[in-house]
PDB file of C-alpha atoms in Angstrom:
ATOM      1  CA  UNK A   1      57.105 -83.115 -19.767  1.00 56.00           C
ATOM      2  CA  UNK A   2      58.707 -86.449 -20.636  1.00 65.00           C
ATOM      3  CA  UNK A   3      62.344 -86.833 -19.790  1.00 94.00           C
ATOM      4  CA  UNK A   4      65.150 -88.038 -17.601  1.00 97.00           C
ATOM      5  CA  UNK A   5      65.700 -86.303 -14.277  1.00 97.00           C
ATOM      6  CA  UNK A   6      68.957 -86.561 -12.367  1.00 98.00           C
ATOM      7  CA  UNK A   7      69.375 -85.219  -8.861  1.00 96.00           C
ATOM      8  CA  UNK A   8      71.079 -83.551  -7.227  1.00 96.00           C
ATOM      9  CA  UNK A   9      72.887 -81.367  -9.775  1.00 96.00           C
ATOM     10  CA  UNK A  10      75.893 -81.025  -7.440  1.00 96.00           C
ATOM     11  CA  UNK A  11      76.940 -83.439  -4.684  1.00 94.00           C
ATOM     12  CA  UNK A  12      79.804 -83.408  -2.234  1.00 92.00           C
ATOM     13  CA  UNK A  13      81.183 -86.509  -0.565  1.00 88.00           C
ATOM     14  CA  UNK A  14      83.319 -86.817   2.499  1.00 89.00           C
ATOM     15  CA  UNK A  15      86.084 -89.386   2.680  1.00 84.00           C
ATOM     16  CA  UNK A  16      84.732 -92.855   3.518  1.00 86.00           C
ATOM     17  CA  UNK A  17      81.135 -91.911   2.782  1.00 91.00           C
ATOM     18  CA  UNK A  18      78.690 -93.594   0.397  1.00 94.00           C
ATOM     19  CA  UNK A  19      76.508 -91.313  -1.694  1.00 95.00           C
ATOM     20  CA  UNK A  20      73.550 -92.108  -3.952  1.00 97.00           C
ATOM     21  CA  UNK A  21      72.745 -90.353  -7.210  1.00 97.00           C
ATOM     22  CA  UNK A  22      69.148 -90.390  -8.390  1.00 98.00           C
ATOM     23  CA  UNK A  23      67.928 -91.030 -11.932  1.00 98.00           C
ATOM     24  CA  UNK A  24      64.218 -91.064 -12.809  1.00 98.00           C
ATOM     25  CA  UNK A  25      62.615 -91.331 -16.265  1.00 97.00           C
ATOM     26  CA  UNK A  26      58.979 -91.034 -17.343  1.00 96.00           C
ATOM     27  CA  UNK A  27      59.581 -92.150 -20.920  1.00 95.00           C
ATOM     28  CA  UNK A  28      58.530 -95.746 -20.235  1.00 95.00           C
ATOM     29  CA  UNK A  29      61.973 -96.879 -21.382  1.00 95.00           C
ATOM     30  CA  UNK A  30      63.066-100.415 -20.540  1.00 95.00           C
ATOM     31  CA  UNK A  31      66.831 -99.851 -20.507  1.00 95.00           C
ATOM     32  CA  UNK A  32      68.764 -97.462 -18.297  1.00 97.00           C
ATOM     33  CA  UNK A  33      72.485 -96.634 -18.062  1.00 97.00           C
ATOM     34  CA  UNK A  34      75.039 -94.877 -15.877  1.00 98.00           C
ATOM     35  CA  UNK A  35      78.163 -93.254 -17.305  1.00 97.00           C
ATOM     36  CA  UNK A  36      81.112 -91.458 -15.813  1.00 97.00           C
ATOM     37  CA  UNK A  37      82.707 -88.500 -17.616  1.00 95.00           C
ATOM     38  CA  UNK A  38      86.093 -87.078 -16.650  1.00 93.00           C
ATOM     39  CA  UNK A  39      87.354 -83.718 -17.959  1.00 85.00           C
ATOM     40  CA  UNK A  40      88.281 -83.821 -21.621  1.00 78.00           C
ATOM     41  CA  UNK A  41      87.252 -87.439 -21.983  1.00 81.00           C
ATOM     42  CA  UNK A  42      84.424 -89.441 -23.415  1.00 86.00           C
ATOM     43  CA  UNK A  43      81.789 -91.396 -21.542  1.00 93.00           C
ATOM     44  CA  UNK A  44      82.620 -94.635 -19.761  1.00 93.00           C
ATOM     45  CA  UNK A  45      79.886 -97.128 -18.872  1.00 94.00           C
ATOM     46  CA  UNK A  46      79.500 -97.990 -15.184  1.00 97.00           C
ATOM     47  CA  UNK A  47      76.332-100.155 -15.062  1.00 97.00           C
ATOM     48  CA  UNK A  48      73.297-100.780 -17.211  1.00 96.00           C
ATOM     49  CA  UNK A  49      69.916-102.396 -16.777  1.00 96.00           C
ATOM     50  CA  UNK A  50      67.757-103.861 -19.514  1.00 94.00           C
ATOM     51  CA  UNK A  51      64.722-104.713 -17.368  1.00 94.00           C
ATOM     52  CA  UNK A  52      63.486-104.321 -13.808  1.00 95.00           C
ATOM     53  CA  UNK A  53      65.391-106.352 -11.207  1.00 96.00           C
ATOM     54  CA  UNK A  54      68.259-107.008 -13.596  1.00 95.00           C
ATOM     55  CA  UNK A  55      71.510-105.114 -14.233  1.00 96.00           C
ATOM     56  CA  UNK A  56      74.987-105.736 -15.640  1.00 96.00           C
ATOM     57  CA  UNK A  57      78.422-104.307 -14.979  1.00 96.00           C
ATOM     58  CA  UNK A  58      79.891-101.951 -17.514  1.00 94.00           C
ATOM     59  CA  UNK A  59      83.542-101.174 -18.123  1.00 92.00           C
ATOM     60  CA  UNK A  60      84.265 -99.414 -14.789  1.00 95.00           C
ATOM     61  CA  UNK A  61      81.857-100.925 -12.211  1.00 97.00           C
ATOM     62  CA  UNK A  62      84.335-101.267  -9.334  1.00 96.00           C
ATOM     63  CA  UNK A  63      83.391 -99.029  -6.403  1.00 96.00           C
ATOM     64  CA  UNK A  64      79.819 -98.511  -7.615  1.00 97.00           C
ATOM     65  CA  UNK A  65      76.508-100.262  -7.020  1.00 98.00           C
ATOM     66  CA  UNK A  66      73.025 -99.950  -8.533  1.00 98.00           C
ATOM     67  CA  UNK A  67      69.483-101.227  -8.107  1.00 98.00           C
ATOM     68  CA  UNK A  68      66.501-101.425 -10.469  1.00 98.00           C
ATOM     69  CA  UNK A  69      63.426-102.044  -8.339  1.00 97.00           C
ATOM     70  CA  UNK A  70      61.154 -99.893 -10.512  1.00 97.00           C
ATOM     71  CA  UNK A  71      61.118 -99.341 -14.262  1.00 97.00           C
ATOM     72  CA  UNK A  72      61.375 -95.574 -13.922  1.00 97.00           C
ATOM     73  CA  UNK A  73      64.227 -95.465 -11.380  1.00 98.00           C
ATOM     74  CA  UNK A  74      67.901 -96.505 -11.541  1.00 98.00           C
ATOM     75  CA  UNK A  75      69.874 -95.058  -8.597  1.00 98.00           C
ATOM     76  CA  UNK A  76      73.669 -95.227  -8.503  1.00 98.00           C
ATOM     77  CA  UNK A  77      75.597 -95.516  -5.228  1.00 97.00           C
ATOM     78  CA  UNK A  78      79.205 -94.361  -5.200  1.00 96.00           C
ATOM     79  CA  UNK A  79      80.778 -96.342  -2.393  1.00 94.00           C
ATOM     80  CA  UNK A  80      83.805 -95.545  -0.244  1.00 90.00           C
ATOM     81  CA  UNK A  81      85.659 -98.179  -2.263  1.00 89.00           C
ATOM     82  CA  UNK A  82      85.687 -95.793  -5.236  1.00 90.00           C
ATOM     83  CA  UNK A  83      88.926 -93.925  -4.516  1.00 87.00           C
ATOM     84  CA  UNK A  84      88.624 -91.333  -7.259  1.00 91.00           C
ATOM     85  CA  UNK A  85      84.922 -90.456  -7.397  1.00 93.00           C
ATOM     86  CA  UNK A  86      85.219 -86.846  -8.538  1.00 94.00           C
ATOM     87  CA  UNK A  87      83.547 -86.763 -11.965  1.00 96.00           C
ATOM     88  CA  UNK A  88      80.424 -85.846 -13.909  1.00 97.00           C
ATOM     89  CA  UNK A  89      77.875 -88.683 -13.801  1.00 98.00           C
ATOM     90  CA  UNK A  90      75.336 -89.129 -16.578  1.00 98.00           C
ATOM     91  CA  UNK A  91      72.225 -91.299 -16.631  1.00 98.00           C
ATOM     92  CA  UNK A  92      70.619 -92.385 -19.897  1.00 97.00           C
ATOM     93  CA  UNK A  93      67.660 -94.466 -21.011  1.00 96.00           C
ATOM     94  CA  UNK A  94      66.250 -95.931 -24.201  1.00 94.00           C
ATOM     95  CA  UNK A  95      63.431 -98.214 -25.358  1.00 91.00           C
ATOM     96  CA  UNK A  96      64.455-101.829 -25.068  1.00 78.00           C
ATOM     97  CA  UNK A  97      63.878-102.773 -28.701  1.00 78.00           C
ATOM     98  CA  UNK A  98      66.426-102.762 -31.493  1.00 83.00           C
ATOM     99  CA  UNK A  99      69.059-100.070 -31.865  1.00 87.00           C
ATOM    100  CA  UNK A 100      67.118 -97.094 -30.541  1.00 89.00           C
ATOM    101  CA  UNK A 101      69.466 -94.324 -29.343  1.00 92.00           C
ATOM    102  CA  UNK A 102      70.040 -93.447 -25.702  1.00 94.00           C
ATOM    103  CA  UNK A 103      68.776 -90.166 -24.295  1.00 95.00           C
ATOM    104  CA  UNK A 104      70.566 -88.460 -21.419  1.00 97.00           C
ATOM    105  CA  UNK A 105      69.765 -86.585 -18.242  1.00 97.00           C
ATOM    106  CA  UNK A 106      71.550 -83.362 -17.328  1.00 96.00           C
ATOM    107  CA  UNK A 107      74.101 -85.010 -15.058  1.00 97.00           C
ATOM    108  CA  UNK A 108      75.308 -84.852 -11.456  1.00 97.00           C
ATOM    109  CA  UNK A 109      78.701 -83.402 -10.614  1.00 96.00           C
ATOM    110  CA  UNK A 110      80.268 -85.214  -7.645  1.00 95.00           C
ATOM    111  CA  UNK A 111      83.165 -83.691  -5.741  1.00 93.00           C
ATOM    112  CA  UNK A 112      85.197 -84.742  -2.707  1.00 87.00           C
ATOM    113  CA  UNK A 113      85.296 -82.503   0.349  1.00 83.00           C
TER     114      UNK A 113
ATOM    115  CA  UNK B   1      86.960-101.807 -24.214  1.00 55.00           C
ATOM    116  CA  UNK B   2      86.273-100.913 -27.805  1.00 61.00           C
ATOM    117  CA  UNK B   3      87.402 -97.487 -28.976  1.00 74.00           C
ATOM    118  CA  UNK B   4      86.177 -95.024 -31.506  1.00 89.00           C
ATOM    119  CA  UNK B   5      88.827 -92.686 -32.871  1.00 94.00           C
ATOM    120  CA  UNK B   6      87.281 -89.258 -33.167  1.00 95.00           C
ATOM    121  CA  UNK B   7      89.080 -86.366 -34.844  1.00 96.00           C
ATOM    122  CA  UNK B   8      89.964 -83.656 -34.548  1.00 97.00           C
ATOM    123  CA  UNK B   9      90.096 -83.375 -30.751  1.00 95.00           C
ATOM    124  CA  UNK B  10      89.487 -79.638 -30.962  1.00 96.00           C
ATOM    125  CA  UNK B  11      88.657 -77.034 -33.562  1.00 96.00           C
ATOM    126  CA  UNK B  12      88.946 -73.249 -33.506  1.00 96.00           C
ATOM    127  CA  UNK B  13      87.028 -71.599 -36.320  1.00 96.00           C
ATOM    128  CA  UNK B  14      85.510 -68.303 -37.377  1.00 96.00           C
ATOM    129  CA  UNK B  15      81.783 -67.774 -37.278  1.00 96.00           C
ATOM    130  CA  UNK B  16      80.274 -68.673 -40.632  1.00 96.00           C
ATOM    131  CA  UNK B  17      82.833 -71.369 -41.501  1.00 97.00           C
ATOM    132  CA  UNK B  18      81.902 -74.957 -42.217  1.00 97.00           C
ATOM    133  CA  UNK B  19      83.008 -77.718 -39.831  1.00 96.00           C
ATOM    134  CA  UNK B  20      83.827 -81.360 -40.442  1.00 98.00           C
ATOM    135  CA  UNK B  21      84.629 -84.078 -37.926  1.00 98.00           C
ATOM    136  CA  UNK B  22      84.776 -87.848 -38.162  1.00 97.00           C
ATOM    137  CA  UNK B  23      84.950 -91.111 -36.284  1.00 97.00           C
ATOM    138  CA  UNK B  24      86.647 -94.322 -37.302  1.00 96.00           C
ATOM    139  CA  UNK B  25      86.919 -97.786 -35.824  1.00 94.00           C
ATOM    140  CA  UNK B  26      88.504-101.109 -36.611  1.00 91.00           C
ATOM    141  CA  UNK B  27      85.151-102.748 -35.797  1.00 90.00           C
ATOM    142  CA  UNK B  28      81.847-102.770 -37.628  1.00 91.00           C
ATOM    143  CA  UNK B  29      78.947-100.848 -36.061  1.00 92.00           C
ATOM    144  CA  UNK B  30      75.205-101.339 -36.509  1.00 91.00           C
ATOM    145  CA  UNK B  31      74.339 -97.689 -35.902  1.00 94.00           C
ATOM    146  CA  UNK B  32      76.169 -94.383 -35.660  1.00 95.00           C
ATOM    147  CA  UNK B  33      74.934 -91.581 -33.428  1.00 96.00           C
ATOM    148  CA  UNK B  34      76.089 -87.987 -33.072  1.00 98.00           C
ATOM    149  CA  UNK B  35      75.544 -86.054 -29.825  1.00 97.00           C
ATOM    150  CA  UNK B  36      76.319 -82.481 -28.713  1.00 98.00           C
ATOM    151  CA  UNK B  37      77.144 -81.611 -25.121  1.00 97.00           C
ATOM    152  CA  UNK B  38      77.046 -78.115 -23.672  1.00 95.00           C
ATOM    153  CA  UNK B  39      79.068 -77.370 -20.501  1.00 90.00           C
ATOM    154  CA  UNK B  40      77.483 -78.871 -17.396  1.00 91.00           C
ATOM    155  CA  UNK B  41      74.702 -80.547 -19.374  1.00 94.00           C
ATOM    156  CA  UNK B  42      73.995 -84.014 -20.705  1.00 96.00           C
ATOM    157  CA  UNK B  43      74.605 -84.940 -24.358  1.00 96.00           C
ATOM    158  CA  UNK B  44      71.737 -84.244 -26.732  1.00 97.00           C
ATOM    159  CA  UNK B  45      71.124 -86.472 -29.742  1.00 97.00           C
ATOM    160  CA  UNK B  46      71.673 -84.661 -33.060  1.00 97.00           C
ATOM    161  CA  UNK B  47      71.497 -87.376 -35.708  1.00 97.00           C
ATOM    162  CA  UNK B  48      71.018 -91.155 -35.733  1.00 96.00           C
ATOM    163  CA  UNK B  49      72.207 -93.295 -38.666  1.00 96.00           C
ATOM    164  CA  UNK B  50      70.983 -96.852 -39.149  1.00 94.00           C
ATOM    165  CA  UNK B  51      72.153 -98.073 -42.569  1.00 94.00           C
ATOM    166  CA  UNK B  52      75.514 -98.215 -44.322  1.00 95.00           C
ATOM    167  CA  UNK B  53      75.766 -95.351 -46.789  1.00 96.00           C
ATOM    168  CA  UNK B  54      72.932 -93.407 -45.162  1.00 96.00           C
ATOM    169  CA  UNK B  55      73.234 -89.632 -45.425  1.00 97.00           C
ATOM    170  CA  UNK B  56      70.997 -87.651 -43.060  1.00 97.00           C
ATOM    171  CA  UNK B  57      70.539 -83.933 -42.457  1.00 96.00           C
ATOM    172  CA  UNK B  58      69.170 -82.009 -39.492  1.00 95.00           C
ATOM    173  CA  UNK B  59      69.105 -78.316 -40.375  1.00 96.00           C
ATOM    174  CA  UNK B  60      72.714 -77.193 -40.913  1.00 97.00           C
ATOM    175  CA  UNK B  61      74.006 -80.596 -39.771  1.00 98.00           C
ATOM    176  CA  UNK B  62      74.723 -83.485 -42.123  1.00 98.00           C
ATOM    177  CA  UNK B  63      76.039 -86.915 -41.126  1.00 98.00           C
ATOM    178  CA  UNK B  64      76.867 -90.064 -43.047  1.00 97.00           C
ATOM    179  CA  UNK B  65      77.196 -93.732 -42.106  1.00 96.00           C
ATOM    180  CA  UNK B  66      80.241 -95.059 -43.942  1.00 96.00           C
ATOM    181  CA  UNK B  67      79.865 -97.791 -46.520  1.00 96.00           C
ATOM    182  CA  UNK B  68      82.288-100.047 -44.641  1.00 94.00           C
ATOM    183  CA  UNK B  69      80.235 -99.486 -41.416  1.00 93.00           C
ATOM    184  CA  UNK B  70      83.501 -98.561 -39.670  1.00 94.00           C
ATOM    185  CA  UNK B  71      83.283 -94.789 -39.931  1.00 96.00           C
ATOM    186  CA  UNK B  72      81.012 -91.755 -39.888  1.00 97.00           C
ATOM    187  CA  UNK B  73      81.364 -88.026 -40.391  1.00 97.00           C
ATOM    188  CA  UNK B  74      79.451 -84.965 -39.207  1.00 98.00           C
ATOM    189  CA  UNK B  75      79.439 -81.675 -41.079  1.00 98.00           C
ATOM    190  CA  UNK B  76      78.129 -78.352 -39.792  1.00 98.00           C
ATOM    191  CA  UNK B  77      77.558 -75.636 -42.360  1.00 98.00           C
ATOM    192  CA  UNK B  78      77.744 -71.881 -41.727  1.00 97.00           C
ATOM    193  CA  UNK B  79      78.634 -72.170 -38.040  1.00 97.00           C
ATOM    194  CA  UNK B  80      76.991 -69.874 -35.481  1.00 96.00           C
ATOM    195  CA  UNK B  81      77.948 -69.111 -31.860  1.00 95.00           C
ATOM    196  CA  UNK B  82      75.453 -71.609 -30.390  1.00 95.00           C
ATOM    197  CA  UNK B  83      77.276 -74.447 -32.201  1.00 97.00           C
ATOM    198  CA  UNK B  84      80.013 -74.198 -29.547  1.00 97.00           C
ATOM    199  CA  UNK B  85      80.294 -77.347 -27.459  1.00 96.00           C
ATOM    200  CA  UNK B  86      81.627 -80.883 -27.509  1.00 96.00           C
ATOM    201  CA  UNK B  87      80.466 -83.259 -30.212  1.00 97.00           C
ATOM    202  CA  UNK B  88      80.536 -87.007 -29.594  1.00 96.00           C
ATOM    203  CA  UNK B  89      80.121 -89.872 -31.990  1.00 96.00           C
ATOM    204  CA  UNK B  90      78.812 -93.167 -30.665  1.00 95.00           C
ATOM    205  CA  UNK B  91      78.094 -96.539 -32.159  1.00 93.00           C
ATOM    206  CA  UNK B  92      76.103 -99.640 -31.338  1.00 87.00           C
ATOM    207  CA  UNK B  93      77.918-102.920 -31.734  1.00 77.00           C
ATOM    208  CA  UNK B  94      75.356-104.968 -29.805  1.00 76.00           C
ATOM    209  CA  UNK B  95      71.964-103.426 -29.143  1.00 72.00           C
ATOM    210  CA  UNK B  96      72.513-102.632 -25.482  1.00 78.00           C
ATOM    211  CA  UNK B  97      75.861-100.907 -25.289  1.00 83.00           C
ATOM    212  CA  UNK B  98      77.144 -97.770 -26.943  1.00 90.00           C
ATOM    213  CA  UNK B  99      80.808 -97.063 -27.615  1.00 91.00           C
ATOM    214  CA  UNK B 100      81.719 -93.357 -27.512  1.00 92.00           C
ATOM    215  CA  UNK B 101      84.424 -91.327 -29.179  1.00 93.00           C
ATOM    216  CA  UNK B 102      86.573 -88.965 -27.117  1.00 93.00           C
ATOM    217  CA  UNK B 103      84.773 -85.896 -28.404  1.00 94.00           C
ATOM    218  CA  UNK B 104      85.554 -82.887 -30.601  1.00 96.00           C
ATOM    219  CA  UNK B 105      85.575 -79.543 -28.795  1.00 96.00           C
ATOM    220  CA  UNK B 106      84.343 -76.778 -31.100  1.00 97.00           C
ATOM    221  CA  UNK B 107      85.249 -73.150 -30.358  1.00 97.00           C
ATOM    222  CA  UNK B 108      83.969 -70.314 -32.548  1.00 94.00           C
ATOM    223  CA  UNK B 109      85.586 -66.897 -32.804  1.00 87.00           C
ATOM    224  CA  UNK B 110      82.996 -64.209 -33.528  1.00 80.00           C
TER     225      UNK B 110
END
């Protein structure tokens, strides 16, 4: 089945700890994205990557880091510098050409212990 | 960042009623997209609009790309219980980044 897989579904972080959220796609999409969603709000862009080994900051990149070593993988690390990490995190991907829409994974819910 | 104004924020309707929601912006968009999100899941694409004036249907859903390229609406006809969820509009300004509305939460009374 082609799609976007996010793992884990639920993640708990202790104070001062870095955690990494996984996002894998087998759609052969060039571009990948990470969003944060808080209750009752829309999606805010954290980072995006248009091609392998390249990525750009979104609107709320502080306290987060990413890598894009492989086309199919775009992991997000929530660092200890992110003081309010509790949120629903969504990964998306799309073909790199034109204005093709983004397609989303099922999300990871991160909570603080 | 750029904002899309989506309204209404929430709707409470009876099963079988029609639904209408819209998004507006002060900026011009190249595409308009409508997504639906169920609780604890990722958004799912419902309709994509690529040209000003375009009117597109997907089953009981109909969406239009406004002539001015600054607005779009989504209509749902004869609502059913599985239509419950949060509906988001989104628009491309440049090709790489989407701007999202705040969402419309739809609740249906049986």
